[in-house]
PDB file of C-alpha atoms in Angstrom:
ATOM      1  CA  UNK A   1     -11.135 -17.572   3.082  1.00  0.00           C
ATOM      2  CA  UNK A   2      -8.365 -15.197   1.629  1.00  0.00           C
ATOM      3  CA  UNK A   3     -10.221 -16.266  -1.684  1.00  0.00           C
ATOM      4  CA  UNK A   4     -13.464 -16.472  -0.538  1.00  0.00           C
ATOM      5  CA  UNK A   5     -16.202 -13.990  -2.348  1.00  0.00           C
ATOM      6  CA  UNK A   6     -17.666 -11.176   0.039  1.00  0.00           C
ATOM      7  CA  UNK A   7     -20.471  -8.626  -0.367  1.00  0.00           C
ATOM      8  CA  UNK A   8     -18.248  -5.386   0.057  1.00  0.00           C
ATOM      9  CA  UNK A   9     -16.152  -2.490  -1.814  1.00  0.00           C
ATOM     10  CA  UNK A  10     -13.826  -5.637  -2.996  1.00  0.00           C
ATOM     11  CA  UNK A  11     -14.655  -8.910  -3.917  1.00  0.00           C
ATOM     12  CA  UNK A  12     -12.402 -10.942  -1.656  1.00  0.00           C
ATOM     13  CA  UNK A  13      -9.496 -10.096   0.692  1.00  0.00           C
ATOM     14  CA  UNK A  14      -6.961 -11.173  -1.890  1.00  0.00           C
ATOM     15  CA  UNK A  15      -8.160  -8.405  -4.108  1.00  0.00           C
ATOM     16  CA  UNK A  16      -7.952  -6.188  -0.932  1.00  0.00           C
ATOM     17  CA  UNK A  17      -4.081  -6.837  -0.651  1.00  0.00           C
ATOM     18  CA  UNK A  18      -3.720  -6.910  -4.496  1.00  0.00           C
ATOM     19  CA  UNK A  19      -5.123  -3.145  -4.916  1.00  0.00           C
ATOM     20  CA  UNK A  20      -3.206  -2.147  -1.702  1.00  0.00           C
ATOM     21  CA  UNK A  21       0.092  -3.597  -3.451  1.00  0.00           C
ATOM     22  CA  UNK A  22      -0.321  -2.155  -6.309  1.00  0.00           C
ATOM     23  CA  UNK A  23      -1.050   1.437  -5.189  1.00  0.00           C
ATOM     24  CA  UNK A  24       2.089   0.769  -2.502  1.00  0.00           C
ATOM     25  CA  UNK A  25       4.277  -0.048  -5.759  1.00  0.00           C
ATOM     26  CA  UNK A  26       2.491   3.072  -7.793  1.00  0.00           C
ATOM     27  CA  UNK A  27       3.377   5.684  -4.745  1.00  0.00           C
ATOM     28  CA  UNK A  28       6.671   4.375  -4.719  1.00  0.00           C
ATOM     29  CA  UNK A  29       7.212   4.671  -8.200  1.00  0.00           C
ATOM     30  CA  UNK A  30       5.852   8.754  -7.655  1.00  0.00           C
ATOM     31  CA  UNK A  31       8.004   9.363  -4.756  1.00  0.00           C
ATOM     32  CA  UNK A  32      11.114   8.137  -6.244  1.00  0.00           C
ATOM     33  CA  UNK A  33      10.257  10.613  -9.244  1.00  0.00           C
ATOM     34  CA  UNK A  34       9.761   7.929 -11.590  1.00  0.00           C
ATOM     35  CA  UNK A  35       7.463   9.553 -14.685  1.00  0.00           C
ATOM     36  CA  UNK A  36       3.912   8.341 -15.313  1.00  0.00           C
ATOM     37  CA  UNK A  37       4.900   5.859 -18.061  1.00  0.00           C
ATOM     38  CA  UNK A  38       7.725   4.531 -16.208  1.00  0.00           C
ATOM     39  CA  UNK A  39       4.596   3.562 -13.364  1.00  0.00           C
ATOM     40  CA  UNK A  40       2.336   2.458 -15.690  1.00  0.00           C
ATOM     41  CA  UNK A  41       5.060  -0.160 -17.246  1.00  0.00           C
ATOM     42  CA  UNK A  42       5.218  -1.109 -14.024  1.00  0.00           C
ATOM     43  CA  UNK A  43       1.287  -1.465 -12.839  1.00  0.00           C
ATOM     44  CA  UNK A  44       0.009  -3.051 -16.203  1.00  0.00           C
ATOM     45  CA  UNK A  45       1.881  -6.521 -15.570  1.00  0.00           C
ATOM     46  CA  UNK A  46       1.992  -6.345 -12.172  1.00  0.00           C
ATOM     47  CA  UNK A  47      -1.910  -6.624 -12.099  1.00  0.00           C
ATOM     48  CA  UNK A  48      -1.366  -9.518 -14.059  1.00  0.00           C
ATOM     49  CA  UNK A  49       0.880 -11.348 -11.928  1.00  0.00           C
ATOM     50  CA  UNK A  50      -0.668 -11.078  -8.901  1.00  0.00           C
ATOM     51  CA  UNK A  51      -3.654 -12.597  -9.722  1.00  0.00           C
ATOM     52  CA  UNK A  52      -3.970 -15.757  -7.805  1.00  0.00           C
ATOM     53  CA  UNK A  53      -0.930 -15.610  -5.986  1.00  0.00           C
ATOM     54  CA  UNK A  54      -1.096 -17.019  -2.572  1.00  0.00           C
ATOM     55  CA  UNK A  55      -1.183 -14.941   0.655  1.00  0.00           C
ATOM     56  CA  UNK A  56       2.458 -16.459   1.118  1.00  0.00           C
ATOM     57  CA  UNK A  57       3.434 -15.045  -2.456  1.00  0.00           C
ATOM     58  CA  UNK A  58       2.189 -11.581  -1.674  1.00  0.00           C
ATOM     59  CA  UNK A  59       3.412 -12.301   1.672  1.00  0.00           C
ATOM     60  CA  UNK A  60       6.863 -12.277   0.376  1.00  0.00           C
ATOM     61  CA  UNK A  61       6.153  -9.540  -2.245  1.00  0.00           C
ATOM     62  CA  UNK A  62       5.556  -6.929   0.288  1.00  0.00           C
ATOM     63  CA  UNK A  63       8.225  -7.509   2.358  1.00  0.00           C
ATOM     64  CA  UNK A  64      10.479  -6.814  -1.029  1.00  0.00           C
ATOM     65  CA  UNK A  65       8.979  -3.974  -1.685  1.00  0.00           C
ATOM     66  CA  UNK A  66       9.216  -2.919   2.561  1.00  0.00           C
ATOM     67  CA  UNK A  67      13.251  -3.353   1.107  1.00  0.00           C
ATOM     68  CA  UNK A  68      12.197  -1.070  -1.802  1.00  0.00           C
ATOM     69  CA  UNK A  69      10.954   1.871   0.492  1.00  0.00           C
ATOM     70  CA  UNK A  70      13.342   1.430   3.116  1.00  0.00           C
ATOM     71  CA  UNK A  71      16.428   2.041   0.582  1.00  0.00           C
ATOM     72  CA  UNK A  72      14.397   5.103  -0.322  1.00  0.00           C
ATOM     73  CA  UNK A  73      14.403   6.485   3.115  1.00  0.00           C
ATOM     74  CA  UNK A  74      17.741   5.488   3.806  1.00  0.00           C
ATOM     75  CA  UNK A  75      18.911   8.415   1.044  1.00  0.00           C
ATOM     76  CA  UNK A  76      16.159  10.895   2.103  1.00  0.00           C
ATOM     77  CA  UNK A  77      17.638  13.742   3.972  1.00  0.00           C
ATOM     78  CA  UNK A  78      14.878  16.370   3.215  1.00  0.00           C
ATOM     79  CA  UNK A  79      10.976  14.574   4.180  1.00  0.00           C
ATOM     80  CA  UNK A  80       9.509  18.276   3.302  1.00  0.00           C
ATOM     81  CA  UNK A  81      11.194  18.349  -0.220  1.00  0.00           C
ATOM     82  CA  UNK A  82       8.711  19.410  -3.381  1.00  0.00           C
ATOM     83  CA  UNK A  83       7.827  16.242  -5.721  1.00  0.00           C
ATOM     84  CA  UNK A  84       6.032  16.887  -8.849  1.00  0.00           C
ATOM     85  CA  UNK A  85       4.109  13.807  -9.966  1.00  0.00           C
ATOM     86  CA  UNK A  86       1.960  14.523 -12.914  1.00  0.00           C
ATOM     87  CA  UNK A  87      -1.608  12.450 -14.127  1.00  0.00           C
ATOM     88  CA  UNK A  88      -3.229  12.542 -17.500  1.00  0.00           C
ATOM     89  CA  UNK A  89      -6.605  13.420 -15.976  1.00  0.00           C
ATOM     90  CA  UNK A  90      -5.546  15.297 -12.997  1.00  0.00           C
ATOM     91  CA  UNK A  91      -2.764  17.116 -14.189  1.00  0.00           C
ATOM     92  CA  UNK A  92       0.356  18.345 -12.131  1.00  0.00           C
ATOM     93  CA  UNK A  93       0.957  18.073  -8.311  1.00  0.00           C
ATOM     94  CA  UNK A  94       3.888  19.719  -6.363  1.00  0.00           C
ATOM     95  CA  UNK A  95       3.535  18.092  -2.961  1.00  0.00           C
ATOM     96  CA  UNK A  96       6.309  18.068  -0.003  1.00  0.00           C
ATOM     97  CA  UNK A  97       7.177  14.349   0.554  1.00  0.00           C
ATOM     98  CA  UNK A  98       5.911  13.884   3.671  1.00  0.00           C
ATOM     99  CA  UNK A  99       2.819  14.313   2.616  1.00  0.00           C
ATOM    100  CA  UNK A 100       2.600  11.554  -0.450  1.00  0.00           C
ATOM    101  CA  UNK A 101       4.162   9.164   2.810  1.00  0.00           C
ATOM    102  CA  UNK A 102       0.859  10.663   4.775  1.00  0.00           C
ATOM    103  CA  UNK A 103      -0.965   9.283   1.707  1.00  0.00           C
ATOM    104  CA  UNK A 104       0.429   6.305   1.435  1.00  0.00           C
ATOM    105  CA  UNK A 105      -0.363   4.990   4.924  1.00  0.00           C
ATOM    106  CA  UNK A 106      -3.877   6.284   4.878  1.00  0.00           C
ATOM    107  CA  UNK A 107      -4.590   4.331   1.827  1.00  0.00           C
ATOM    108  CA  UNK A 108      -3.088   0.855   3.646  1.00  0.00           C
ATOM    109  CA  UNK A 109      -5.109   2.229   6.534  1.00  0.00           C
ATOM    110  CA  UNK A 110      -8.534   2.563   5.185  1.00  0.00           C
ATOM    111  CA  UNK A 111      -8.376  -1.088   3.397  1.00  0.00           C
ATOM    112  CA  UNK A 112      -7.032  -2.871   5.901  1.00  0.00           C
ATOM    113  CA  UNK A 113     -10.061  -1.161   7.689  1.00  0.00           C
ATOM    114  CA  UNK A 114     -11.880  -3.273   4.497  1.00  0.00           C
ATOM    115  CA  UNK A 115     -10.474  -6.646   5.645  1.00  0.00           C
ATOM    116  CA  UNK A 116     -11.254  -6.387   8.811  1.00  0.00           C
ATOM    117  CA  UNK A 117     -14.884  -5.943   7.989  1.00  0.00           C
ATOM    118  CA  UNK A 118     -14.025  -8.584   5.676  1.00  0.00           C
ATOM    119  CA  UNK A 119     -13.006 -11.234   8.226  1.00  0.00           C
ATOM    120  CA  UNK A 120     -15.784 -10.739  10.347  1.00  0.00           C
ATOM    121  CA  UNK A 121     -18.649 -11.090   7.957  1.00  0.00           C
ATOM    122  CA  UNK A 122     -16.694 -14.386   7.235  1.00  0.00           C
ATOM    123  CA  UNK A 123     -16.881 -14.807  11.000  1.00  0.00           C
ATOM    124  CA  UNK A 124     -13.715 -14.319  12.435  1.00  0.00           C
ATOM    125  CA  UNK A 125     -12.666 -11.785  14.769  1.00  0.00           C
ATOM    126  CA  UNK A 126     -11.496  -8.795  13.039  1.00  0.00           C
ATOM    127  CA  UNK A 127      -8.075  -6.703  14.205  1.00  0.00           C
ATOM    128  CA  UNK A 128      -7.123  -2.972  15.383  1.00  0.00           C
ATOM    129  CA  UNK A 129      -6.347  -1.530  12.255  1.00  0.00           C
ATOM    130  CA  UNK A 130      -5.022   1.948  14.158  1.00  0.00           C
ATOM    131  CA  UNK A 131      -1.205   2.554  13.442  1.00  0.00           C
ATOM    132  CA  UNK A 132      -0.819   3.242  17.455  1.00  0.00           C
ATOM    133  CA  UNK A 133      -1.982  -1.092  18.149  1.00  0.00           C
ATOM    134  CA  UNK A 134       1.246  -0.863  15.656  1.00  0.00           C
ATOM    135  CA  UNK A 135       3.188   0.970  17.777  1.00  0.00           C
ATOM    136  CA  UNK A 136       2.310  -0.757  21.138  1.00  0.00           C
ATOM    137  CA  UNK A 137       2.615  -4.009  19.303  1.00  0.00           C
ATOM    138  CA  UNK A 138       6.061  -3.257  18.100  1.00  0.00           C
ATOM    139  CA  UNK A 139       6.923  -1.636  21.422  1.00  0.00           C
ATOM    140  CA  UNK A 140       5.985  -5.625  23.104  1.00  0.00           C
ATOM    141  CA  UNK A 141       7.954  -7.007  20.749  1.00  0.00           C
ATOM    142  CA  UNK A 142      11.191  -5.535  21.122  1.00  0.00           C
TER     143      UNK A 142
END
């Protein structure tokens, strides 16, 4: 199923959680102030490498990179501090933090939004994609 060929915006769910990892890894890259080259030495054989990998693999590859952002935080003491990220074809940004963080779980958001769709045209019951299921989830669990 993970595998499995849909009619949608991506072709299967792996290359749902693929593109979301990727952009996770590229925002991360921005945020800790890294330039555009630095990123896209990053990106170009990271889209190689997780091709194919099992849900387990990327499983365990977000959950490194949860590590990654949570060391970032840990030595953030202004959220509302100015980072400049500049693009080739869109030029320079100065945006406070907080907002590139806004960004960032939007984007998860909106494609886990995709998978769910997803899973039920493969006919399984989709999932609350809204952060506050999260929140009451996480509030059950502790």
């Amino acid at each position: 199923m993970y595998n499995t060929v849909v009619q949608s915006v991506f072709p299967s769910i792996s290359e749902v959680v693929g593109h979301i990892y990727l952009m996770d890894t590229t925002w991360l890259g921005v945020i800790r102030n890294d330039s555009f080259q630095e990123i896209v030495g990053v990106i170009t054989p990271l889209r190689k490498a997780i091709k194919n990998r099992s849900i387990e693999d990327m499983e365990a590859m977000y959950l490194n990179m949860t590590e990654q952002y949570r060391a970032f935080f840990a030595g953030q003491e202004d959220l509302d501090k100015l980072i400049s990220c500049e693009h080739p074809a869109y030029g320079k940004l100065n945006v406070p933090l907080v907002e590139l963080i806004q960004h960032v779980v939007n984007h998860g958001t909106y494609h886990r939004g995709n998978i769910t769709a997803m899973l039920r045209q493969l006919g399984h019951k989709g999932v609350p994609t809204d952060y506050i299921f999260y929140l009451y989830a996480d509030q059950m669990n502790k």
